[in-house]
């Protein structure tokens, strides 16, 4: 790294001009965002609502590409703005350090030369003749503190002060030179290929660009993000930012803002939609199985977000860590009086199956809830690493509590955020756990003061929740609702003290006879793997009726479909309606079923 920067150039640098250029890029970014918004909310919706035929499909596809192009312009211009503002921020700090050193030199009547050396006048007096000691010149020794002291004391009392000033001048210039070089490399890369189309490979480059600007702007923006604060404090932090600051955070840190509990839903949705494109670009550059699996899930979520679905979708979280993260709400959870959050279980990850199946469960719940109360929203929350096959039920991951405990803490943070941002004075919140997700919900109830804001809990397809009585879940046993299909093998897993040969072996792919061995082992007992059977009298919850589901063994072979149809209004209308009634705060309308 070679530099021609001098201290006089650093002194005279007009950081305000850098910030003015940043403002220009910010205006370009905002115009692109407005263009994208107009296409998405006006042109495409208007076209779909008034026209039909193949031509409409073709026109929508072209508009979608144009919207994506505007999104790219919005992102890149936003990165440029933040890079320039961050450059000005860092340079101004070095200017202040330089000006302080120059001020000290001026006060002492020292002379700072163009090369940064400092001349000091004669001072003191000689021990022999009493005459003033001669002055001299101090030259910067590199960054102060890097060179050890010689232990010698210069006879002229000005010498040490001049050396300190020379070192400070050199440090400011050296640091500014490094800053200038670092941002030059970043800014040179923030450019697009010519043309009207933004291909997938360009988004891969954009993901790299965003990572570079994030690293450079750490001191300027990221260090101020209140990760360790409460949801209420985060909400207040966001409300206290200027519009320009919000725009910069959204452009450079969509991953941070989009996944920060306590930030308003519309803001998280905007941030995560941008981060979704960056994640797609990031994973496009990889060829491993995990990346391909997550990429398929991301693309399906992206397709649905652009499909003008009703209720409207809000992307409240997205990420590629672990098995992937995705939080999707149907309906705005900040304005809805009734908000339900569904936690999926075994084998759930960010893949195409999740994007089609689990999202549909939340959407079905939202539609059913809205039928009973229009002010409703339903969420699917994949904010933890659920146990995966081929780990199967024989793995410690699903048999143990660790993932549920970690997931429970994350779920509580998310629900705290919902209570902080909801506009209603007393919203009705419902936590829904399916399969291992019910164990995660159970773990959440045992941490701190329980799940923030939750009024009702629904457990379906549950192997137990970690407690033996509904009253231990913190909402009152009359507000705990259970659905357990007769043919759902997961709801009949034997306890840890009983024989596991069949039920475990069957789910993991073992012979059907083993299931019956496990079933017999549990005969007359209401203990499951994670505690009392939630559908038992001893547990004390309210059990709602569900369809028996397909038999485990039939002429068509082995099926565990009974474990996955609780939310489906076509395959199990009674169960889906019961879940919707609880989510709408109308559980009194449900006709309860006998315990088993």
Coordinates of C-alpha atoms in Angstrom, one line a residue:
X1 CA 0.0 0.0 0.0
X2 CA 1.6 3.2 -1.2
X3 CA 0.2 6.6 -0.2
X4 CA 0.8 10.2 -1.3
X5 CA -1.5 11.5 1.5
X6 CA 0.0 14.2 3.5
X7 CA -1.1 15.8 6.8
X8 CA -2.1 19.0 5.0
X9 CA -4.3 17.0 2.7
X10 CA -5.9 15.2 5.6
X11 CA -6.4 18.6 7.4
X12 CA -8.1 20.1 4.3
X13 CA -10.2 17.2 3.4
X14 CA -13.9 18.3 3.1
X15 CA -15.8 15.4 4.7
X16 CA -19.0 17.3 4.1
X17 CA -18.5 16.8 0.3
X18 CA -18.3 13.0 0.8
X19 CA -21.5 13.1 2.8
X20 CA -23.1 15.2 0.1
X21 CA -22.2 12.6 -2.5
X22 CA -23.6 10.0 -0.1
X23 CA -26.9 11.9 0.0
X24 CA -27.0 11.9 -3.8
X25 CA -26.7 8.1 -3.9
X26 CA -29.3 7.9 -1.1
X27 CA -31.8 9.8 -3.2
X28 CA -31.1 7.5 -6.1
X29 CA -31.7 4.5 -3.8
X30 CA -35.0 5.9 -2.6
X31 CA -36.2 6.6 -6.1
X32 CA -35.4 3.0 -7.1
X33 CA -37.3 1.8 -4.0
X34 CA -40.3 3.9 -4.9
X35 CA -40.2 2.5 -8.4
X36 CA -40.1 -1.0 -7.1
X37 CA -43.0 -0.3 -4.7
X38 CA -45.1 1.2 -7.5
X39 CA -44.6 -1.8 -9.7
X40 CA -45.3 -4.3 -6.9
X41 CA -48.3 -2.6 -5.3
X42 CA -49.9 -0.7 -8.2
X43 CA -49.0 -2.1 -11.7
X44 CA -48.9 -5.8 -10.9
X45 CA -51.9 -5.8 -8.6
X46 CA -53.9 -3.7 -11.0
X47 CA -53.0 -5.9 -13.9
X48 CA -53.9 -9.1 -12.1
X49 CA -57.2 -7.6 -10.9
X50 CA -58.4 -6.3 -14.2
X51 CA -56.9 -8.5 -16.9
X52 CA -56.8 -12.2 -17.8
X53 CA -55.0 -14.4 -20.3
X54 CA -51.5 -15.4 -21.3
X55 CA -50.5 -11.9 -22.1
X56 CA -51.1 -10.9 -18.5
X57 CA -48.8 -13.6 -17.3
X58 CA -46.1 -12.5 -19.6
X59 CA -46.5 -8.9 -18.6
X60 CA -46.4 -9.7 -14.9
X61 CA -43.2 -11.7 -15.5
X62 CA -41.6 -8.7 -17.2
X63 CA -42.8 -6.4 -14.4
X64 CA -41.4 -8.7 -11.8
X65 CA -38.0 -8.6 -13.6
X66 CA -38.2 -4.8 -13.6
X67 CA -39.0 -4.8 -10.0
X68 CA -36.0 -7.0 -9.2
X69 CA -33.8 -4.6 -11.2
X70 CA -35.1 -1.7 -9.2
X71 CA -34.4 -3.7 -6.0
X72 CA -30.8 -4.2 -7.2
X73 CA -30.4 -0.5 -7.9
X74 CA -31.9 0.3 -4.5
X75 CA -29.4 -2.1 -2.8
X76 CA -26.3 -1.0 -4.6
X77 CA -27.0 2.7 -4.3
X78 CA -27.7 2.2 -0.6
X79 CA -24.4 0.5 -0.2
X80 CA -22.6 3.4 -1.9
X81 CA -24.3 5.9 0.4
X82 CA -23.2 4.0 3.5
X83 CA -19.7 3.4 2.2
X84 CA -19.3 7.1 1.6
X85 CA -20.8 8.1 4.9
X86 CA -18.7 5.6 6.7
X87 CA -15.6 6.9 4.9
X88 CA -16.4 10.4 6.0
X89 CA -17.1 9.2 9.6
X90 CA -13.7 7.5 9.8
X91 CA -11.8 10.3 8.1
X92 CA -13.3 12.9 10.3
X93 CA -12.1 11.1 13.4
X94 CA -8.5 11.2 12.0
X95 CA -8.9 14.9 11.2
X96 CA -9.8 15.6 14.8
X97 CA -6.8 13.7 16.0
X98 CA -4.6 15.6 13.6
X99 CA -6.1 19.0 14.5
X100 CA -5.5 18.3 18.2
X101 CA -1.8 17.6 17.5
X102 CA -1.5 20.7 15.3
X103 CA -3.2 22.8 18.0
X104 CA -0.8 21.6 20.6
X105 CA 2.2 22.4 18.3
X106 CA 0.8 25.9 17.7
X107 CA 0.3 26.6 21.4
X108 CA 3.9 25.6 22.1
X109 CA 5.1 27.6 19.0
X110 CA 6.5 24.4 17.4
X111 CA 6.7 24.2 13.6
X112 CA 5.2 21.1 11.8
X113 CA 6.8 20.6 8.5
X114 CA 5.3 19.1 5.3
X115 CA 6.8 15.7 6.0
X116 CA 5.3 15.6 9.5
X117 CA 8.5 16.4 11.4
X118 CA 8.3 18.9 14.3
X119 CA 10.9 21.6 15.1
X120 CA 11.1 22.9 18.6
X121 CA 13.0 25.9 19.9
X122 CA 15.8 26.2 22.4
X123 CA 14.8 25.9 26.0
X124 CA 16.0 25.1 29.5
X125 CA 19.6 25.8 30.5
X126 CA 22.9 24.0 30.4
X127 CA 24.4 22.6 33.5
X128 CA 27.8 24.1 32.9
X129 CA 27.2 27.5 31.3
X130 CA 23.5 28.1 32.0
X131 CA 22.8 28.9 28.4
X132 CA 19.5 27.8 26.8
X133 CA 19.8 24.3 25.3
X134 CA 19.5 24.1 21.5
X135 CA 16.3 23.2 19.8
X136 CA 15.9 20.3 17.3
X137 CA 13.6 18.3 15.1
X138 CA 11.5 15.3 16.1
X139 CA 10.4 12.8 13.4
X140 CA 7.5 10.3 13.8
X141 CA 8.7 6.9 14.9
X142 CA 5.8 5.0 13.5
X143 CA 2.6 4.4 15.5
X144 CA 3.1 5.6 19.1
X145 CA 3.6 2.8 21.6
X146 CA 5.1 0.4 19.1
X147 CA 8.7 1.3 19.8
X148 CA 10.2 0.6 23.3
X149 CA 11.5 3.5 25.4
X150 CA 15.3 3.9 25.4
X151 CA 15.2 5.1 29.0
X152 CA 17.1 8.3 28.1
X153 CA 15.7 11.7 28.9
X154 CA 16.4 14.5 26.3
X155 CA 18.0 17.5 27.9
X156 CA 15.7 20.0 26.1
X157 CA 12.3 20.0 27.9
X158 CA 10.5 20.5 24.5
X159 CA 12.0 17.4 22.9
X160 CA 9.6 14.9 24.4
X161 CA 6.5 17.1 23.6
X162 CA 7.7 17.5 20.0
X163 CA 8.2 13.8 19.7
X164 CA 4.7 13.1 20.9
X165 CA 3.2 15.6 18.4
X166 CA 5.2 14.1 15.6
X167 CA 4.0 10.6 16.5
X168 CA 0.4 11.7 16.7
X169 CA 0.6 13.4 13.3
X170 CA 2.1 10.3 11.7
X171 CA -0.5 8.1 13.3
X172 CA -3.3 10.2 12.0
X173 CA -1.9 10.2 8.5
X174 CA -1.1 6.5 8.5
X175 CA -4.5 5.6 9.7
X176 CA -6.2 7.9 7.2
X177 CA -4.1 6.3 4.4
X178 CA -5.3 2.8 5.4
X179 CA -8.9 4.0 5.5
X180 CA -8.5 5.7 2.1
X181 CA -7.0 2.5 0.6
X182 CA -9.7 0.2 2.2
X183 CA -12.6 2.2 0.9
X184 CA -11.1 2.7 -2.5
X185 CA -11.1 -1.1 -2.9
X186 CA -14.8 -1.3 -1.8
X187 CA -16.0 1.6 -4.0
X188 CA -14.3 0.2 -7.1
X189 CA -16.3 -3.0 -6.8
X190 CA -19.7 -1.2 -6.4
X191 CA -20.5 -1.1 -10.0
X192 CA -22.8 -3.0 -12.3
X193 CA -22.5 -4.5 -15.7
X194 CA -24.1 -2.6 -18.5
X195 CA -27.6 -3.8 -19.6
X196 CA -31.2 -3.7 -18.6
X197 CA -31.3 -7.1 -16.9
X198 CA -29.9 -8.1 -13.5
X199 CA -29.0 -11.8 -13.7
X200 CA -28.6 -14.1 -10.7
X201 CA -24.9 -14.0 -10.9
X202 CA -25.1 -10.2 -10.3
X203 CA -26.9 -10.8 -7.0
X204 CA -24.0 -13.1 -6.0
X205 CA -21.7 -10.1 -6.5
X206 CA -24.1 -7.9 -4.6
X207 CA -24.0 -10.3 -1.6
X208 CA -20.2 -10.0 -1.7
X209 CA -20.4 -6.2 -2.0
X210 CA -22.8 -6.0 1.0
X211 CA -20.5 -8.1 3.1
X212 CA -17.6 -5.7 2.3
X213 CA -19.5 -2.6 3.2
X214 CA -20.8 -4.2 6.4
X215 CA -17.2 -4.9 7.5
X216 CA -16.1 -1.4 6.7
X217 CA -19.1 0.3 8.3
X218 CA -18.9 -1.7 11.6
X219 CA -17.9 1.3 13.7
X220 CA -20.3 3.6 11.8
X221 CA -23.5 1.6 12.0
X222 CA -23.3 -2.0 13.3
X223 CA -21.9 -1.3 16.8
X224 CA -25.0 0.7 17.6
X225 CA -27.5 -2.1 16.8
X226 CA -29.0 -3.0 20.3
X227 CA -28.7 -6.8 20.1
X228 CA -28.5 -7.2 23.8
X229 CA -31.5 -4.9 24.6
X230 CA -35.1 -5.8 25.3
X231 CA -37.7 -5.8 22.6
X232 CA -39.2 -2.6 24.0
X233 CA -35.8 -0.9 24.0
X234 CA -35.1 -2.0 20.4
X235 CA -38.5 -0.6 19.3
X236 CA -37.6 2.7 21.0
X237 CA -34.1 2.7 19.4
X238 CA -35.6 2.3 15.9
X239 CA -38.2 5.0 16.6
X240 CA -35.5 7.4 17.6
X241 CA -33.4 7.0 14.4
X242 CA -33.6 9.6 11.6
X243 CA -35.1 8.5 8.3
X244 CA -31.6 8.6 6.8
X245 CA -30.2 6.3 9.5
X246 CA -33.1 3.8 9.0
X247 CA -32.5 3.8 5.3
X248 CA -28.8 3.0 5.8
X249 CA -29.4 0.2 8.3
X250 CA -32.0 -1.3 5.9
X251 CA -29.6 -1.1 2.9
X252 CA -26.4 -2.4 4.6
X253 CA -27.8 -4.6 7.5
X254 CA -31.1 -6.1 6.3
X255 CA -30.1 -9.4 7.9
X256 CA -29.6 -7.7 11.3
X257 CA -32.7 -5.5 11.2
X258 CA -34.9 -8.1 9.6
X259 CA -34.2 -10.6 12.4
X260 CA -34.3 -8.2 15.3
X261 CA -37.2 -8.8 17.7
X262 CA -38.9 -5.5 18.6
X263 CA -38.6 -3.9 15.2
X264 CA -42.0 -3.2 13.5
X265 CA -43.3 -6.0 11.2
X266 CA -43.4 -3.8 8.0
X267 CA -39.8 -2.8 8.6
X268 CA -38.7 -6.4 9.2
X269 CA -40.6 -7.5 6.1
X270 CA -38.8 -4.9 3.9
X271 CA -35.4 -5.8 5.3
X272 CA -35.9 -9.5 4.9
X273 CA -37.2 -9.3 1.3
X274 CA -33.9 -7.5 0.5
X275 CA -31.9 -10.0 2.5
X276 CA -33.7 -12.8 0.7
X277 CA -32.2 -11.7 -2.6
X278 CA -28.7 -11.4 -1.0
X279 CA -29.1 -14.9 0.5
X280 CA -30.1 -16.3 -2.9
X281 CA -27.1 -14.6 -4.5
X282 CA -24.8 -15.9 -1.8
X283 CA -26.0 -19.5 -2.1
X284 CA -26.0 -19.3 -5.9
X285 CA -22.2 -19.4 -5.7
X286 CA -22.1 -22.7 -3.9
X287 CA -22.6 -26.3 -5.1
X288 CA -22.9 -28.2 -1.8
X289 CA -26.1 -30.1 -0.9
X290 CA -27.0 -27.9 2.0
X291 CA -26.8 -24.7 -0.1
X292 CA -28.9 -26.3 -2.9
X293 CA -31.5 -27.4 -0.4
X294 CA -31.8 -24.0 1.2
X295 CA -31.8 -22.3 -2.1
X296 CA -34.8 -24.3 -3.2
X297 CA -36.6 -23.1 -0.1
X298 CA -35.6 -19.5 -0.5
X299 CA -36.8 -19.5 -4.1
X300 CA -40.2 -20.9 -3.2
X301 CA -40.6 -18.3 -0.5
X302 CA -39.6 -15.6 -3.0
X303 CA -42.1 -16.9 -5.5
X304 CA -44.9 -16.8 -2.9
X305 CA -44.0 -13.3 -1.8
X306 CA -44.4 -12.1 -5.4
X307 CA -47.7 -14.1 -5.9
X308 CA -50.0 -11.5 -4.4
X309 CA -51.4 -14.0 -1.9
X310 CA -54.2 -13.2 0.6
X311 CA -53.8 -12.7 3.5
X312 CA -50.7 -10.7 2.7
X313 CA -47.4 -12.2 3.6
X314 CA -44.9 -10.6 5.9
X315 CA -41.4 -12.0 6.0
X316 CA -40.4 -11.6 9.7
X317 CA -37.1 -13.6 9.6
X318 CA -34.8 -15.3 7.1
X319 CA -31.3 -16.8 7.4
X320 CA -29.1 -19.6 6.3
X321 CA -27.5 -20.5 9.7
X322 CA -27.9 -24.0 10.9
X323 CA -30.7 -25.8 9.1
X324 CA -32.0 -22.4 8.0
X325 CA -34.3 -19.8 9.5
X326 CA -37.7 -18.5 8.2
X327 CA -40.5 -16.7 9.9
X328 CA -43.5 -15.9 7.8
X329 CA -46.8 -14.2 8.9
X330 CA -50.0 -14.2 7.0
X331 CA -51.5 -10.9 8.0
X332 CA -49.8 -8.0 9.8
X333 CA -49.0 -9.2 13.4
X334 CA -48.6 -5.6 14.6
X335 CA -52.2 -4.5 13.7
X336 CA -54.0 -7.8 14.3
X337 CA -55.9 -8.4 17.5
X338 CA -55.4 -12.1 17.3
X339 CA -51.9 -13.4 16.5
X340 CA -50.9 -17.1 16.5
X341 CA -47.4 -18.4 16.1
X342 CA -46.9 -22.1 15.1
X343 CA -43.6 -23.9 15.9
X344 CA -42.9 -26.9 13.6
X345 CA -41.0 -30.0 14.7
X346 CA -39.2 -33.0 13.5
X347 CA -37.5 -32.8 10.1
X348 CA -38.4 -29.1 9.5
X349 CA -35.7 -27.1 7.9
X350 CA -35.4 -24.3 5.3
X351 CA -36.2 -26.3 2.2
X352 CA -38.8 -26.5 -0.5
X353 CA -41.0 -28.8 1.6
X354 CA -41.1 -26.3 4.4
X355 CA -41.9 -23.4 2.0
X356 CA -44.8 -25.4 0.6
X357 CA -46.1 -27.4 3.5
X358 CA -45.4 -25.5 6.7
X359 CA -46.2 -22.1 5.1
X360 CA -49.5 -23.6 4.0
X361 CA -50.3 -24.7 7.6
X362 CA -49.9 -21.1 8.8
X363 CA -51.9 -19.8 5.9
X364 CA -54.7 -22.2 6.5
X365 CA -54.8 -21.2 10.1
X366 CA -54.8 -17.5 9.1
X367 CA -57.7 -18.0 6.7
X368 CA -59.6 -20.0 9.3
X369 CA -59.0 -17.5 12.0
X370 CA -60.0 -14.5 9.8
X371 CA -63.3 -16.3 9.2
X372 CA -64.0 -15.8 12.9
X373 CA -62.3 -12.4 13.4
X374 CA -61.0 -10.3 10.5
X375 CA -58.3 -8.8 12.7
X376 CA -56.0 -11.8 12.8
X377 CA -52.6 -13.0 11.7
X378 CA -51.0 -16.4 11.7
X379 CA -47.2 -17.1 11.8
X380 CA -45.0 -20.0 11.1
X381 CA -41.8 -19.7 13.2
X382 CA -38.7 -21.7 12.1
X383 CA -36.3 -19.9 14.4
X384 CA -34.4 -22.9 15.7
X385 CA -32.8 -26.1 14.5
X386 CA -35.4 -28.8 14.7
X387 CA -34.2 -32.4 14.8
X388 CA -33.5 -33.9 11.4
X389 CA -33.5 -37.2 9.6
X390 CA -31.5 -39.3 9.0
X391 CA -30.9 -38.5 12.7
X392 CA -34.4 -40.1 13.1
X393 CA -36.1 -40.7 16.4
X394 CA -33.2 -42.8 17.6
X395 CA -30.9 -39.7 17.7
X396 CA -30.2 -37.8 20.9
X397 CA -31.3 -34.7 19.0
X398 CA -35.0 -35.6 19.0
X399 CA -34.9 -37.8 22.1
X400 CA -33.3 -35.0 24.1
X401 CA -34.3 -31.6 25.2
X402 CA -31.4 -29.4 24.2
X403 CA -32.8 -28.2 20.9
X404 CA -36.1 -27.5 22.5
X405 CA -34.5 -25.5 25.3
X406 CA -32.5 -23.4 22.8
X407 CA -35.5 -23.0 20.6
X408 CA -37.7 -22.0 23.5
X409 CA -35.4 -19.2 24.4
X410 CA -35.4 -17.9 20.9
X411 CA -39.2 -18.3 20.6
X412 CA -39.7 -16.3 23.8
X413 CA -37.6 -13.5 22.4
X414 CA -39.7 -13.5 19.2
X415 CA -43.0 -13.4 21.2
X416 CA -41.6 -10.6 23.4
X417 CA -41.1 -8.7 20.1
X418 CA -44.7 -9.3 19.0
X419 CA -46.0 -7.9 22.3
X420 CA -43.8 -4.8 22.0
X421 CA -44.8 -3.9 18.4
X422 CA -48.5 -4.8 18.4
X423 CA -50.7 -1.7 18.2
X424 CA -53.6 -3.2 20.3
X425 CA -53.9 -2.6 24.0
X426 CA -54.5 -6.2 24.8
X427 CA -53.9 -8.5 21.8
X428 CA -54.8 -12.2 22.0
X429 CA -51.7 -14.3 21.4
X430 CA -51.7 -18.1 20.8
X431 CA -48.6 -20.4 20.7
X432 CA -49.0 -23.5 18.6
X433 CA -46.6 -26.5 18.8
X434 CA -46.6 -29.4 16.5
X435 CA -44.6 -32.6 17.0
X436 CA -41.2 -31.7 18.5
X437 CA -42.3 -28.1 18.2
X438 CA -44.8 -28.8 21.1
X439 CA -41.8 -29.7 23.2
X440 CA -40.1 -26.4 22.2
X441 CA -43.3 -24.5 23.2
X442 CA -43.2 -26.4 26.5
X443 CA -39.6 -25.5 27.1
X444 CA -40.5 -21.8 26.4
X445 CA -43.1 -21.8 29.1
X446 CA -40.6 -22.9 31.7
X447 CA -38.1 -20.1 31.0
X448 CA -38.3 -16.8 32.9
X449 CA -41.9 -15.8 33.3
X450 CA -43.1 -18.0 30.5
X451 CA -44.0 -17.1 26.9
X452 CA -44.5 -13.3 26.8
X453 CA -48.1 -12.2 26.1
X454 CA -49.4 -15.7 25.3
X455 CA -53.0 -16.3 26.3
X456 CA -53.6 -19.8 24.8
X457 CA -51.5 -22.8 23.9
X458 CA -52.3 -25.4 21.3
X459 CA -50.4 -28.8 21.1
X460 CA -50.9 -31.2 18.2
X461 CA -49.1 -34.4 17.4
X462 CA -47.2 -34.0 20.6
X463 CA -44.8 -36.6 22.1
X464 CA -45.0 -34.6 25.4
X465 CA -44.1 -31.1 26.4
X466 CA -41.7 -31.5 29.3
X467 CA -44.2 -31.0 32.1
X468 CA -46.8 -33.4 33.5
X469 CA -49.7 -31.0 33.9
X470 CA -51.4 -28.4 31.7
X471 CA -51.5 -25.9 34.6
X472 CA -47.6 -25.9 34.6
X473 CA -47.6 -24.2 31.2
X474 CA -48.4 -20.8 32.7
X475 CA -51.7 -19.9 31.0
X476 CA -54.1 -21.9 33.1
X477 CA -55.1 -25.4 32.2
X478 CA -58.4 -24.1 30.7
X479 CA -56.3 -22.4 28.1
X480 CA -54.2 -25.4 27.0
X481 CA -55.8 -27.3 24.0
X482 CA -54.6 -30.6 22.6
X483 CA -55.3 -32.5 19.4
X484 CA -54.1 -36.1 19.1
X485 CA -55.1 -38.3 16.2
X486 CA -55.9 -41.9 17.0
X487 CA -53.5 -43.1 14.3
X488 CA -50.7 -40.6 15.0
X489 CA -47.8 -42.7 16.2
X490 CA -45.9 -39.8 17.6
X491 CA -48.6 -39.1 20.2
X492 CA -48.1 -42.7 21.4
X493 CA -44.3 -42.9 21.9
X494 CA -43.6 -44.9 25.0
X495 CA -41.9 -43.2 27.9
X496 CA -38.2 -43.3 28.4
X497 CA -38.6 -46.1 30.9
X498 CA -40.5 -48.3 28.4
X499 CA -39.6 -50.4 25.4
X500 CA -38.8 -48.2 22.4
X501 CA -38.1 -50.9 19.8
X502 CA -41.1 -50.5 17.6
X503 CA -42.4 -46.9 17.7
X504 CA -38.9 -45.6 17.4
X505 CA -37.8 -48.2 14.8
X506 CA -40.9 -47.6 12.7
X507 CA -40.5 -43.8 12.5
X508 CA -36.9 -44.4 11.6
X509 CA -37.9 -46.9 9.0
X510 CA -38.2 -50.2 11.0
X511 CA -40.7 -53.0 10.7
X512 CA -44.3 -52.4 11.5
X513 CA -44.5 -55.1 14.1
X514 CA -42.1 -53.2 16.2
X515 CA -44.6 -50.4 16.5
X516 CA -47.1 -52.7 18.0
X517 CA -44.5 -53.9 20.5
X518 CA -44.0 -50.3 21.6
X519 CA -47.7 -49.7 21.7
X520 CA -48.3 -52.7 23.9
X521 CA -45.4 -51.5 26.1
X522 CA -47.3 -48.3 26.7
X523 CA -50.6 -50.0 27.3
X524 CA -52.5 -48.6 30.2
X525 CA -49.9 -45.9 30.8
X526 CA -50.2 -42.2 30.0
X527 CA -46.5 -41.4 30.0
X528 CA -44.9 -40.3 26.7
X529 CA -41.2 -39.6 25.9
X530 CA -41.4 -36.0 27.2
X531 CA -43.7 -36.5 30.1
X532 CA -47.5 -37.1 30.5
X533 CA -49.6 -37.5 27.4
X534 CA -51.1 -34.1 26.7
X535 CA -54.3 -35.8 25.6
X536 CA -54.6 -37.7 28.9
X537 CA -56.9 -36.9 31.8
X538 CA -53.9 -36.7 34.1
X539 CA -52.4 -33.9 32.1
X540 CA -55.6 -31.9 32.3
X541 CA -55.7 -29.9 29.1
X542 CA -58.8 -29.5 26.9
X543 CA -58.8 -32.0 24.1
X544 CA -60.5 -31.1 20.9
X545 CA -61.7 -33.6 18.3
X546 CA -59.6 -34.5 15.3
X547 CA -59.8 -37.0 12.5
X548 CA -58.3 -40.4 13.2
X549 CA -56.1 -40.1 10.2
X550 CA -54.8 -42.9 7.9
X551 CA -54.0 -46.1 9.7
X552 CA -50.4 -46.8 10.3
X553 CA -50.5 -50.1 8.3
X554 CA -53.0 -50.6 5.5
X555 CA -53.3 -52.2 2.1
X556 CA -51.3 -49.2 0.8
X557 CA -48.4 -49.9 3.0
X558 CA -47.1 -47.9 6.0
X559 CA -48.2 -44.3 6.5
X560 CA -47.6 -41.7 9.2
X561 CA -49.7 -39.1 7.5
X562 CA -52.0 -38.9 10.6
X563 CA -49.2 -36.9 12.1
X564 CA -49.3 -34.1 9.5
X565 CA -52.9 -33.3 8.8
X566 CA -54.1 -31.3 11.9
X567 CA -54.0 -27.9 10.1
X568 CA -55.4 -29.1 6.8
X569 CA -59.1 -27.9 6.3
X570 CA -59.6 -30.6 3.6
X571 CA -58.0 -33.6 5.3
X572 CA -59.1 -32.7 8.9
X573 CA -61.7 -29.9 8.8
X574 CA -62.7 -30.4 12.5
X575 CA -59.1 -30.0 13.8
X576 CA -58.3 -27.1 11.5
X577 CA -61.5 -25.3 12.6
X578 CA -60.7 -26.0 16.3
X579 CA -57.2 -24.5 16.0
X580 CA -58.6 -21.5 14.2
X581 CA -61.2 -20.9 16.9
X582 CA -58.6 -21.0 19.6
X583 CA -56.4 -18.6 17.6
X584 CA -59.5 -16.3 17.2
X585 CA -60.1 -16.3 21.0
X586 CA -63.4 -18.2 20.6
X587 CA -62.5 -21.5 22.1
X588 CA -65.8 -21.6 23.9
X589 CA -67.4 -22.6 20.6
X590 CA -65.3 -25.9 20.5
X591 CA -67.0 -29.1 21.5
X592 CA -64.4 -30.9 23.5
X593 CA -63.5 -34.6 23.2
X594 CA -63.0 -37.2 26.0
X595 CA -59.4 -37.9 27.2
X596 CA -57.7 -41.0 26.1

